[in-house]
Amino acid sequence: MKSPLYIAIPLVASFGLSACMDTYDTNSKTTQGVALGAALGGITAAATSGSNDKLAKVAVGAMIGGAVGGAIGQQLDKQAADLRQDLGNDDVQIVNTGSQLIVTMPQDILFATDSAVVVPSLQSDLRTLAYNLQDYPNTTVQVIGHTDNTGSASYNQELSTRRASAVATILTANGVSTGRVHAFGRGEDQPVATNLTAEGRAQNRRVEIIITPTSA
């Protein structure tokens, strides 16, 4: 027979989720954040309680986790909406995963061929992103450069690193704290499409800005 503890954990998490659905769209990242936070909070409390007599800790952990997850999800929903409105650029993709925002800029619009200098027309979009990051200061920012597989792997690694650094420099030059921004290249190692077609290679040439909320 299952312990009451293991029965209660999913019940508590389900209760938290059903409560959230009364307030939020079930497809929103806020709702997903609440559900994930509630589940993790409940599991964490269960792991540390060590006794079925401390089932109350599971409920409290789920409630706290749900509140934290909901707050993060709500922040990301709002930040994504603000950024889409301010950018107004359909070439820039903004994906809210529920725990992070991933802003993807094709390198073909950011840089001239074989260059790591951001074209002037896109510097304004990066300034807009920098202002958005200042409006939401409790986040860290990873700037990751990617290439297709044209040319040598070593050259692609070096180019992707220089391009990521160029984007990060514009963000910090426009007010984002250097301590929040980390830039590095992945070269050709993480394609998102086939390198066998021109269209696929274009998708692989990109800079991703990954925005992750902190606990602060």
PDB file of C-alpha atoms in Angstrom:
ATOM      1  CA  MET A   1       0.000   0.000   0.000  1.00  0.00           C
ATOM      2  CA  LYS A   2       1.343   3.423  -0.920  1.00  0.00           C
ATOM      3  CA  SER A   3       2.353   5.761   1.868  1.00  0.00           C
ATOM      4  CA  PRO A   4      -0.021   8.720   2.435  1.00  0.00           C
ATOM      5  CA  LEU A   5       2.966  10.944   1.750  1.00  0.00           C
ATOM      6  CA  TYR A   6       3.293   9.783  -1.846  1.00  0.00           C
ATOM      7  CA  ILE A   7      -0.440  10.077  -2.385  1.00  0.00           C
ATOM      8  CA  ALA A   8      -0.548  13.587  -0.982  1.00  0.00           C
ATOM      9  CA  ILE A   9       2.267  15.049  -3.068  1.00  0.00           C
ATOM     10  CA  PRO A  10       0.479  14.860  -6.450  1.00  0.00           C
ATOM     11  CA  LEU A  11      -2.782  15.878  -4.801  1.00  0.00           C
ATOM     12  CA  VAL A  12      -1.206  19.018  -3.414  1.00  0.00           C
ATOM     13  CA  ALA A  13       0.403  19.843  -6.758  1.00  0.00           C
ATOM     14  CA  SER A  14      -2.900  19.210  -8.540  1.00  0.00           C
ATOM     15  CA  PHE A  15      -4.694  21.454  -6.093  1.00  0.00           C
ATOM     16  CA  GLY A  16      -2.216  24.244  -6.776  1.00  0.00           C
ATOM     17  CA  LEU A  17      -2.634  23.846 -10.523  1.00  0.00           C
ATOM     18  CA  SER A  18      -6.436  23.812 -10.373  1.00  0.00           C
ATOM     19  CA  ALA A  19      -6.388  26.963  -8.275  1.00  0.00           C
ATOM     20  CA  CYS A  20      -4.176  28.671 -10.814  1.00  0.00           C
ATOM     21  CA  MET A  21      -6.476  27.763 -13.696  1.00  0.00           C
ATOM     22  CA  ASP A  22      -9.198  29.872 -12.142  1.00  0.00           C
ATOM     23  CA  THR A  23      -6.982  32.909 -12.648  1.00  0.00           C
ATOM     24  CA  TYR A  24      -4.681  32.208 -15.594  1.00  0.00           C
ATOM     25  CA  ASP A  25      -4.980  30.867 -19.110  1.00  0.00           C
ATOM     26  CA  THR A  26      -3.957  27.208 -18.890  1.00  0.00           C
ATOM     27  CA  ASN A  27      -1.642  27.682 -21.890  1.00  0.00           C
ATOM     28  CA  SER A  28       0.211  30.648 -20.387  1.00  0.00           C
ATOM     29  CA  LYS A  29       3.764  30.363 -19.160  1.00  0.00           C
ATOM     30  CA  THR A  30       2.584  31.834 -15.848  1.00  0.00           C
ATOM     31  CA  THR A  31       0.332  28.824 -15.279  1.00  0.00           C
ATOM     32  CA  GLN A  32       3.081  26.431 -16.295  1.00  0.00           C
ATOM     33  CA  GLY A  33       5.434  28.159 -13.883  1.00  0.00           C
ATOM     34  CA  VAL A  34       2.951  27.827 -11.032  1.00  0.00           C
ATOM     35  CA  ALA A  35       2.431  24.138 -11.714  1.00  0.00           C
ATOM     36  CA  LEU A  36       6.133  23.414 -12.000  1.00  0.00           C
ATOM     37  CA  GLY A  37       6.912  25.436  -8.887  1.00  0.00           C
ATOM     38  CA  ALA A  38       4.201  23.705  -6.894  1.00  0.00           C
ATOM     39  CA  ALA A  39       5.378  20.262  -7.905  1.00  0.00           C
ATOM     40  CA  LEU A  40       9.027  21.018  -7.208  1.00  0.00           C
ATOM     41  CA  GLY A  41       8.197  22.710  -3.939  1.00  0.00           C
ATOM     42  CA  GLY A  42       6.186  19.718  -2.788  1.00  0.00           C
ATOM     43  CA  ILE A  43       8.844  17.227  -3.814  1.00  0.00           C
ATOM     44  CA  THR A  44      11.573  19.243  -2.098  1.00  0.00           C
ATOM     45  CA  ALA A  45       9.604  19.407   1.114  1.00  0.00           C
ATOM     46  CA  ALA A  46       8.901  15.683   0.978  1.00  0.00           C
ATOM     47  CA  ALA A  47      12.551  14.869   0.453  1.00  0.00           C
ATOM     48  CA  THR A  48      13.582  16.907   3.468  1.00  0.00           C
ATOM     49  CA  SER A  49      10.759  15.977   5.831  1.00  0.00           C
ATOM     50  CA  GLY A  50      11.832  12.377   6.475  1.00  0.00           C
ATOM     51  CA  SER A  51       8.512  11.487   8.068  1.00  0.00           C
ATOM     52  CA  ASN A  52       4.902  11.008   7.086  1.00  0.00           C
ATOM     53  CA  ASP A  53       4.036  13.000  10.187  1.00  0.00           C
ATOM     54  CA  LYS A  54       5.445  16.060   8.498  1.00  0.00           C
ATOM     55  CA  LEU A  55       3.066  16.008   5.534  1.00  0.00           C
ATOM     56  CA  ALA A  56       2.202  19.629   6.256  1.00  0.00           C
ATOM     57  CA  LYS A  57       5.676  20.544   5.076  1.00  0.00           C
ATOM     58  CA  VAL A  58       4.837  19.114   1.678  1.00  0.00           C
ATOM     59  CA  ALA A  59       1.792  21.338   1.373  1.00  0.00           C
ATOM     60  CA  VAL A  60       3.713  24.403   2.485  1.00  0.00           C
ATOM     61  CA  GLY A  61       6.547  23.584   0.087  1.00  0.00           C
ATOM     62  CA  ALA A  62       4.098  23.198  -2.783  1.00  0.00           C
ATOM     63  CA  MET A  63       2.406  26.500  -1.976  1.00  0.00           C
ATOM     64  CA  ILE A  64       5.722  28.359  -1.760  1.00  0.00           C
ATOM     65  CA  GLY A  65       7.029  26.713  -4.903  1.00  0.00           C
ATOM     66  CA  GLY A  66       3.833  27.523  -6.749  1.00  0.00           C
ATOM     67  CA  ALA A  67       4.005  31.163  -5.707  1.00  0.00           C
ATOM     68  CA  VAL A  68       7.618  31.490  -6.841  1.00  0.00           C
ATOM     69  CA  GLY A  69       6.961  29.676 -10.119  1.00  0.00           C
ATOM     70  CA  GLY A  70       3.900  31.814 -10.774  1.00  0.00           C
ATOM     71  CA  ALA A  71       5.802  35.044 -10.143  1.00  0.00           C
ATOM     72  CA  ILE A  72       8.579  34.002 -12.542  1.00  0.00           C
ATOM     73  CA  GLY A  73       6.102  32.945 -15.212  1.00  0.00           C
ATOM     74  CA  GLN A  74       4.180  36.191 -14.880  1.00  0.00           C
ATOM     75  CA  GLN A  75       7.373  38.243 -15.165  1.00  0.00           C
ATOM     76  CA  LEU A  76       8.441  36.384 -18.308  1.00  0.00           C
ATOM     77  CA  ASP A  77       5.010  36.778 -19.889  1.00  0.00           C
ATOM     78  CA  LYS A  78       5.132  40.524 -19.320  1.00  0.00           C
ATOM     79  CA  GLN A  79       8.771  40.935 -20.365  1.00  0.00           C
ATOM     80  CA  ALA A  80       8.172  39.020 -23.595  1.00  0.00           C
ATOM     81  CA  ALA A  81       5.103  41.112 -24.415  1.00  0.00           C
ATOM     82  CA  ASP A  82       6.967  44.360 -23.733  1.00  0.00           C
ATOM     83  CA  LEU A  83       9.915  43.283 -25.853  1.00  0.00           C
ATOM     84  CA  ARG A  84       7.759  42.219 -28.816  1.00  0.00           C
ATOM     85  CA  GLN A  85       5.956  45.540 -28.748  1.00  0.00           C
ATOM     86  CA  ASP A  86       9.124  47.614 -28.471  1.00  0.00           C
ATOM     87  CA  LEU A  87      11.066  45.709 -31.137  1.00  0.00           C
ATOM     88  CA  GLY A  88       8.370  45.392 -33.757  1.00  0.00           C
ATOM     89  CA  ASN A  89      10.753  43.230 -35.823  1.00  0.00           C
ATOM     90  CA  ASP A  90       9.352  39.954 -37.149  1.00  0.00           C
ATOM     91  CA  ASP A  91      12.873  38.710 -37.936  1.00  0.00           C
ATOM     92  CA  VAL A  92      13.625  38.536 -34.206  1.00  0.00           C
ATOM     93  CA  GLN A  93      12.108  35.488 -32.509  1.00  0.00           C
ATOM     94  CA  ILE A  94      11.105  35.613 -28.841  1.00  0.00           C
ATOM     95  CA  VAL A  95      10.270  32.288 -27.186  1.00  0.00           C
ATOM     96  CA  ASN A  96       9.067  32.029 -23.596  1.00  0.00           C
ATOM     97  CA  THR A  97       9.914  28.552 -22.289  1.00  0.00           C
ATOM     98  CA  GLY A  98       8.272  29.169 -18.913  1.00  0.00           C
ATOM     99  CA  SER A  99      11.620  29.494 -17.151  1.00  0.00           C
ATOM    100  CA  GLN A 100      13.581  31.568 -19.699  1.00  0.00           C
ATOM    101  CA  LEU A 101      13.167  33.938 -22.599  1.00  0.00           C
ATOM    102  CA  ILE A 102      15.133  32.989 -25.706  1.00  0.00           C
ATOM    103  CA  VAL A 103      15.605  35.872 -28.127  1.00  0.00           C
ATOM    104  CA  THR A 104      16.985  34.680 -31.472  1.00  0.00           C
ATOM    105  CA  MET A 105      18.480  37.065 -34.013  1.00  0.00           C
ATOM    106  CA  PRO A 106      19.583  35.674 -37.395  1.00  0.00           C
ATOM    107  CA  GLN A 107      23.251  36.493 -37.964  1.00  0.00           C
ATOM    108  CA  ASP A 108      22.435  37.398 -41.577  1.00  0.00           C
ATOM    109  CA  ILE A 109      20.574  40.488 -40.334  1.00  0.00           C
ATOM    110  CA  LEU A 110      23.087  41.249 -37.569  1.00  0.00           C
ATOM    111  CA  PHE A 111      26.346  40.987 -39.492  1.00  0.00           C
ATOM    112  CA  ALA A 112      27.771  41.309 -42.956  1.00  0.00           C
ATOM    113  CA  THR A 113      29.351  38.151 -44.362  1.00  0.00           C
ATOM    114  CA  ASP A 114      32.471  37.125 -42.432  1.00  0.00           C
ATOM    115  CA  SER A 115      32.159  40.170 -40.152  1.00  0.00           C
ATOM    116  CA  ALA A 116      31.700  40.522 -36.399  1.00  0.00           C
ATOM    117  CA  VAL A 117      30.578  44.163 -36.587  1.00  0.00           C
ATOM    118  CA  VAL A 118      26.846  44.568 -35.938  1.00  0.00           C
ATOM    119  CA  VAL A 119      25.189  46.400 -38.830  1.00  0.00           C
ATOM    120  CA  PRO A 120      23.930  49.883 -37.836  1.00  0.00           C
ATOM    121  CA  SER A 121      20.286  49.086 -38.572  1.00  0.00           C
ATOM    122  CA  LEU A 122      20.268  46.275 -36.000  1.00  0.00           C
ATOM    123  CA  GLN A 123      22.095  48.175 -33.285  1.00  0.00           C
ATOM    124  CA  SER A 124      18.834  49.973 -32.509  1.00  0.00           C
ATOM    125  CA  ASP A 125      17.137  46.620 -31.851  1.00  0.00           C
ATOM    126  CA  LEU A 126      19.929  45.652 -29.473  1.00  0.00           C
ATOM    127  CA  ARG A 127      19.567  48.983 -27.693  1.00  0.00           C
ATOM    128  CA  THR A 128      15.856  48.258 -27.318  1.00  0.00           C
ATOM    129  CA  LEU A 129      16.718  44.867 -25.848  1.00  0.00           C
ATOM    130  CA  ALA A 130      19.182  46.531 -23.463  1.00  0.00           C
ATOM    131  CA  TYR A 131      16.492  48.928 -22.213  1.00  0.00           C
ATOM    132  CA  ASN A 132      14.114  45.995 -21.712  1.00  0.00           C
ATOM    133  CA  LEU A 133      16.758  44.171 -19.682  1.00  0.00           C
ATOM    134  CA  GLN A 134      17.158  47.238 -17.491  1.00  0.00           C
ATOM    135  CA  ASP A 135      13.407  47.245 -16.866  1.00  0.00           C
ATOM    136  CA  TYR A 136      13.715  43.645 -15.632  1.00  0.00           C
ATOM    137  CA  PRO A 137      16.971  43.717 -13.661  1.00  0.00           C
ATOM    138  CA  ASN A 138      16.644  40.403 -11.815  1.00  0.00           C
ATOM    139  CA  THR A 139      17.850  38.288 -14.713  1.00  0.00           C
ATOM    140  CA  THR A 140      21.079  36.924 -16.118  1.00  0.00           C
ATOM    141  CA  VAL A 141      21.827  37.077 -19.837  1.00  0.00           C
ATOM    142  CA  GLN A 142      23.711  34.567 -21.975  1.00  0.00           C
ATOM    143  CA  VAL A 143      24.660  35.674 -25.484  1.00  0.00           C
ATOM    144  CA  ILE A 144      25.459  32.622 -27.609  1.00  0.00           C
ATOM    145  CA  GLY A 145      26.773  32.715 -31.166  1.00  0.00           C
ATOM    146  CA  HIS A 146      26.075  29.900 -33.643  1.00  0.00           C
ATOM    147  CA  THR A 147      27.192  29.266 -37.229  1.00  0.00           C
ATOM    148  CA  ASP A 148      26.485  26.821 -40.029  1.00  0.00           C
ATOM    149  CA  ASN A 149      29.124  24.273 -41.020  1.00  0.00           C
ATOM    150  CA  THR A 150      30.568  26.202 -43.955  1.00  0.00           C
ATOM    151  CA  GLY A 151      34.331  26.517 -43.485  1.00  0.00           C
ATOM    152  CA  SER A 152      36.478  24.952 -40.803  1.00  0.00           C
ATOM    153  CA  ALA A 153      35.100  24.135 -37.358  1.00  0.00           C
ATOM    154  CA  SER A 154      37.861  26.127 -35.673  1.00  0.00           C
ATOM    155  CA  TYR A 155      37.129  29.237 -37.724  1.00  0.00           C
ATOM    156  CA  ASN A 156      33.378  28.924 -37.081  1.00  0.00           C
ATOM    157  CA  GLN A 157      34.027  28.638 -33.353  1.00  0.00           C
ATOM    158  CA  GLU A 158      36.149  31.781 -33.376  1.00  0.00           C
ATOM    159  CA  LEU A 159      33.649  33.719 -35.520  1.00  0.00           C
ATOM    160  CA  SER A 160      30.690  32.738 -33.338  1.00  0.00           C
ATOM    161  CA  THR A 161      32.573  33.867 -30.230  1.00  0.00           C
ATOM    162  CA  ARG A 162      33.457  37.238 -31.757  1.00  0.00           C
ATOM    163  CA  ARG A 163      29.886  37.800 -32.857  1.00  0.00           C
ATOM    164  CA  ALA A 164      28.455  36.911 -29.450  1.00  0.00           C
ATOM    165  CA  SER A 165      30.949  39.281 -27.827  1.00  0.00           C
ATOM    166  CA  ALA A 166      29.951  42.076 -30.230  1.00  0.00           C
ATOM    167  CA  VAL A 167      26.288  41.708 -29.267  1.00  0.00           C
ATOM    168  CA  ALA A 168      27.129  41.567 -25.554  1.00  0.00           C
ATOM    169  CA  THR A 169      29.256  44.709 -25.881  1.00  0.00           C
ATOM    170  CA  ILE A 170      26.320  46.664 -27.304  1.00  0.00           C
ATOM    171  CA  LEU A 171      24.074  45.490 -24.470  1.00  0.00           C
ATOM    172  CA  THR A 172      26.537  46.536 -21.782  1.00  0.00           C
ATOM    173  CA  ALA A 173      27.349  49.802 -23.577  1.00  0.00           C
ATOM    174  CA  ASN A 174      23.658  50.638 -23.307  1.00  0.00           C
ATOM    175  CA  GLY A 175      23.351  50.180 -19.579  1.00  0.00           C
ATOM    176  CA  VAL A 176      23.141  46.445 -18.859  1.00  0.00           C
ATOM    177  CA  SER A 177      25.492  45.499 -16.030  1.00  0.00           C
ATOM    178  CA  THR A 178      28.524  43.563 -17.232  1.00  0.00           C
ATOM    179  CA  GLY A 179      28.046  41.157 -14.344  1.00  0.00           C
ATOM    180  CA  ARG A 180      24.743  40.002 -15.830  1.00  0.00           C
ATOM    181  CA  VAL A 181      25.978  39.319 -19.366  1.00  0.00           C
ATOM    182  CA  HIS A 182      28.033  36.313 -20.458  1.00  0.00           C
ATOM    183  CA  ALA A 183      29.023  35.770 -24.095  1.00  0.00           C
ATOM    184  CA  PHE A 184      30.393  32.688 -25.764  1.00  0.00           C
ATOM    185  CA  GLY A 185      30.312  30.869 -29.096  1.00  0.00           C
ATOM    186  CA  ARG A 186      29.122  27.393 -30.019  1.00  0.00           C
ATOM    187  CA  GLY A 187      30.392  27.453 -33.587  1.00  0.00           C
ATOM    188  CA  GLU A 188      28.674  24.840 -35.740  1.00  0.00           C
ATOM    189  CA  ASP A 189      28.027  22.405 -32.866  1.00  0.00           C
ATOM    190  CA  GLN A 190      24.339  23.169 -32.162  1.00  0.00           C
ATOM    191  CA  PRO A 191      22.421  23.418 -35.442  1.00  0.00           C
ATOM    192  CA  VAL A 192      18.654  23.864 -35.346  1.00  0.00           C
ATOM    193  CA  ALA A 193      18.172  22.870 -38.994  1.00  0.00           C
ATOM    194  CA  THR A 194      19.926  20.903 -41.698  1.00  0.00           C
ATOM    195  CA  ASN A 195      23.153  22.278 -43.144  1.00  0.00           C
ATOM    196  CA  LEU A 196      22.372  20.610 -46.460  1.00  0.00           C
ATOM    197  CA  THR A 197      20.194  23.473 -47.721  1.00  0.00           C
ATOM    198  CA  ALA A 198      20.663  27.239 -47.925  1.00  0.00           C
ATOM    199  CA  GLU A 199      17.536  27.766 -45.840  1.00  0.00           C
ATOM    200  CA  GLY A 200      18.765  25.434 -43.118  1.00  0.00           C
ATOM    201  CA  ARG A 201      22.199  27.030 -42.998  1.00  0.00           C
ATOM    202  CA  ALA A 202      20.575  30.450 -42.647  1.00  0.00           C
ATOM    203  CA  GLN A 203      18.633  29.231 -39.593  1.00  0.00           C
ATOM    204  CA  ASN A 204      21.817  27.888 -38.039  1.00  0.00           C
ATOM    205  CA  ARG A 205      23.598  31.240 -38.366  1.00  0.00           C
ATOM    206  CA  ARG A 206      22.136  32.985 -35.366  1.00  0.00           C
ATOM    207  CA  VAL A 207      22.750  34.704 -32.040  1.00  0.00           C
ATOM    208  CA  GLU A 208      20.629  33.591 -29.103  1.00  0.00           C
ATOM    209  CA  ILE A 209      20.123  35.810 -26.073  1.00  0.00           C
ATOM    210  CA  ILE A 210      18.903  33.651 -23.187  1.00  0.00           C
ATOM    211  CA  ILE A 211      17.314  35.604 -20.349  1.00  0.00           C
ATOM    212  CA  THR A 212      16.990  33.721 -17.062  1.00  0.00           C
ATOM    213  CA  PRO A 213      15.245  35.134 -13.962  1.00  0.00           C
ATOM    214  CA  THR A 214      17.209  35.048 -10.739  1.00  0.00           C
ATOM    215  CA  SER A 215      15.900  34.588  -7.217  1.00  0.00           C
ATOM    216  CA  ALA A 216      16.744  38.178  -6.292  1.00  0.00           C
TER     217      ALA A 216
END
